[in-house]
XYZ file of C-alpha atoms in Angstrom:
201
model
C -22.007 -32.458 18.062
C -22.822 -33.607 21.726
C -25.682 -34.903 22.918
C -25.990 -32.748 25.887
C -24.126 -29.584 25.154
C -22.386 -28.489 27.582
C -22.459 -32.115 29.158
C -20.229 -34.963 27.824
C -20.867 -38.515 27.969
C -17.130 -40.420 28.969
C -17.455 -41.772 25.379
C -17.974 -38.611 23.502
C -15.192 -36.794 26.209
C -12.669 -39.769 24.646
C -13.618 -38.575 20.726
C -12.868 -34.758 22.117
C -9.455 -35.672 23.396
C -8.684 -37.605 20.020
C -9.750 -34.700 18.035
C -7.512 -32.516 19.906
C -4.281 -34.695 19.832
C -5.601 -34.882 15.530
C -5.486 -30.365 15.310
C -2.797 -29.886 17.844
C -0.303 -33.073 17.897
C 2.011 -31.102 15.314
C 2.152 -27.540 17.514
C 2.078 -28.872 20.934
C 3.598 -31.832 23.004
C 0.338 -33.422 23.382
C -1.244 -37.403 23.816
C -3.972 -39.160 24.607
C -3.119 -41.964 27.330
C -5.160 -44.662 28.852
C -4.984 -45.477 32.258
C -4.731 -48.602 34.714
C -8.751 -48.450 34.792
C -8.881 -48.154 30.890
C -10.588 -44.693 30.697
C -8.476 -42.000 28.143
C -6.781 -38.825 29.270
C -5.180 -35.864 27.450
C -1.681 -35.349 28.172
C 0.187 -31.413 27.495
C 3.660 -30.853 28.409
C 5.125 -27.529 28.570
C 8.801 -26.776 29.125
C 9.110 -23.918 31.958
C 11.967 -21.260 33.140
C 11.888 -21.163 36.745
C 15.112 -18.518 37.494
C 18.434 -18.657 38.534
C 19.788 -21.857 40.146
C 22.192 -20.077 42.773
C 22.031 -19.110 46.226
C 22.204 -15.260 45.234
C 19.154 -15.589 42.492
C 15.993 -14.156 42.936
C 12.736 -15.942 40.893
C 12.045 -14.379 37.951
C 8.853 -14.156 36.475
C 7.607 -17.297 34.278
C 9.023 -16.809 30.954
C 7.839 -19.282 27.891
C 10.496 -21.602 26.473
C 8.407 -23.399 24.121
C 10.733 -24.107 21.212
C 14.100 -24.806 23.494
C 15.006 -28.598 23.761
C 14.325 -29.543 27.585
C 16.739 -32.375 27.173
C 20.180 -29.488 26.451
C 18.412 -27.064 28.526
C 21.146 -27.260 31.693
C 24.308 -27.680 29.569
C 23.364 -24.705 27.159
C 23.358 -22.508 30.401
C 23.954 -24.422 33.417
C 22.998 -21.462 35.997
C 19.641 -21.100 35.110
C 16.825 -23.425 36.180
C 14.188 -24.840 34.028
C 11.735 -27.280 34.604
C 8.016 -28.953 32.812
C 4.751 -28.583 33.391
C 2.107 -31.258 32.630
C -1.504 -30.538 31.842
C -3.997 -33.559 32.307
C -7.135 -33.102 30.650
C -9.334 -35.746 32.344
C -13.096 -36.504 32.460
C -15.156 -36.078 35.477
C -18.532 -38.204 35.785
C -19.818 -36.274 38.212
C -19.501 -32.730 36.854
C -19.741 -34.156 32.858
C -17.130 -32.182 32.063
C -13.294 -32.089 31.859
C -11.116 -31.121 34.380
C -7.563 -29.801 34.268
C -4.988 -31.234 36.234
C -1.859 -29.629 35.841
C 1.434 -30.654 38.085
C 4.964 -28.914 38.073
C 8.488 -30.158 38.326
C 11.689 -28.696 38.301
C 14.459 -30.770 36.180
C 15.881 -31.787 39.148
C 12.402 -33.939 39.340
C 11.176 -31.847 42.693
C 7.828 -31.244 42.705
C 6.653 -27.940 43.228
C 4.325 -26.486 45.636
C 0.588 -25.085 44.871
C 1.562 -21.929 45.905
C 4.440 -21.039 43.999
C 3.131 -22.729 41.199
C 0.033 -20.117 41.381
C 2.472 -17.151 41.771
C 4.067 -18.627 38.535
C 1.452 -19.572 36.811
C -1.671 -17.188 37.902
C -0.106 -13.420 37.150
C -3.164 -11.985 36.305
C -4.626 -10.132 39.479
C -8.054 -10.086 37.653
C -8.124 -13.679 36.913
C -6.315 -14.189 40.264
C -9.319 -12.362 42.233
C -11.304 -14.821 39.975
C -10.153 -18.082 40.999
C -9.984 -16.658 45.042
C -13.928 -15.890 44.702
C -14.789 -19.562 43.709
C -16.318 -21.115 46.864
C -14.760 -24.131 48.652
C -11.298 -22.445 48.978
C -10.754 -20.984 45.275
C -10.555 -22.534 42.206
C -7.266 -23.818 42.190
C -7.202 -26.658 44.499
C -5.155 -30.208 45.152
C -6.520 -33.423 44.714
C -5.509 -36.971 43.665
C -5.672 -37.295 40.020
C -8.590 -40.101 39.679
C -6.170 -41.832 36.759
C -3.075 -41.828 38.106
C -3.841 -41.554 42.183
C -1.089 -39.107 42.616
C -1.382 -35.695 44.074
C -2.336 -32.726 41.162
C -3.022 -29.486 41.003
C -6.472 -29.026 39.518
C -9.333 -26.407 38.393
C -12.531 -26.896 39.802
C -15.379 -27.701 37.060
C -17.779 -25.976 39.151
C -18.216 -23.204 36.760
C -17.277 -24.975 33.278
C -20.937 -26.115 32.186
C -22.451 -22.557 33.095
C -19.316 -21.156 31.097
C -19.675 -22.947 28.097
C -23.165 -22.288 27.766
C -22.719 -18.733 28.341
C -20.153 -18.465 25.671
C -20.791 -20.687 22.948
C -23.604 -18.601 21.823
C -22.768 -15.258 22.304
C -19.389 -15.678 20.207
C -21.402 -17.407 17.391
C -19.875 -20.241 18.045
C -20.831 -24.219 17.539
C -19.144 -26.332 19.821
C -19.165 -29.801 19.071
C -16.553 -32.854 19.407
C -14.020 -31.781 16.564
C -13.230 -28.390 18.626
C -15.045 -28.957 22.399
C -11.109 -29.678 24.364
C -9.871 -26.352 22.296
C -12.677 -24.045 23.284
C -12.757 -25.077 26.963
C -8.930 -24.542 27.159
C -8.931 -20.962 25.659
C -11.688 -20.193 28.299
C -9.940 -22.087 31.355
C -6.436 -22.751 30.604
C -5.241 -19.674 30.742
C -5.695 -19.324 34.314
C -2.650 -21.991 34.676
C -0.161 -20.583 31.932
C -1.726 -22.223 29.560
C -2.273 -21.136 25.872
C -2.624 -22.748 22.604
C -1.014 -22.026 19.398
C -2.598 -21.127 16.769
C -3.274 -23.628 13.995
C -4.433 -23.648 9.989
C -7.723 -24.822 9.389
């Protein structure tokens, strides 16, 4: 349990992330990492099909390559371009919640822009619609990730507490530390392509 559902103290937010990386280290490429400052952060990486890589191509739409090996990726089929997204789940003292970050690269290591990542990513036009009606320019927005100081992708927590709350009960559902990072990512994550396996209980 929390002490403050929907509200997380940084200490209970670190016992989340663990419990995640415990239920989903054997489905998904997942870790929790410290930082410079010492504070814990949940790592997901997701391998991603971008399209063609040649000058006639057009982009394709995302398409889920999950179970291919990244590292053979360009010699099994050396025309087609592939690169990895990385999710951050990170804890924000302000809001008391988590925050995704999420930041994609193609395997050439170029970064790729917010907005192509949100045509990739964001195909929904109802959740699209969504994120555009979130004051303060949307949901999706950039920002340095407060770990790492680098530039990231990341959704706004604005609506995360009022969320939670809203849900948890009217699904029947107890949220506590064993399954808090798994329920807020089947409510949020999917507005950045990002969905979690299934797993035995």
């Amino acid at each position: 349990m929390t002490s403050d559902f929907p509200f997380l103290t940084r200490s209970e937010f670190g016992n989340c992330i663990e419990e995640f990386e415990r239920a989903y280290g054997a489905v998904v490429d997942v870790e929790v990492r410290q930082s410079r400052g010492s504070h814990t952060y949940l790592s997901i990486h997701k391998p991603l099909f971008l399209g063609q890589n040649n000058d006639d191509a057009v982009d394709s739409d995302i398409e889920d390559v999950e179970d291919a090996d990244p590292a053979h990726l360009d010699t099994v089929c050396p025309t087609l371009e592939y690169g990895r997204i990385e999710y951050h789940v990170v804890y924000s003292a302000s809001w008391r919640v988590p925050v995704l970050y999420v930041r994609v690269h193609t395997n050439a290591g170029v970064e790729m822009d917010c907005t192509r990542v949100t045509d990739m990513l964001v195909t929904d036009s109802k959740v699209r619609g969504a994120m555009d009606a979130v004051e303060f320019g949307g949901a999706l927005g950039i920002q340095d990730h407060p770990e790492l100081n680098e530039p990231f992708m990341y959704l706004h927590p604005c609506h995360t507490a009022t969320l939670l709350r809203a849900v948890a009960p009217a699904r029947g559902v107890e949220i506590g530390q064993r399954n808090y990072i798994s329920s807020w990512l089947s409510l949020t994550g999917a507005a950045v392509g990002l969905f979690l396996p299934s797993i035995p209980h």
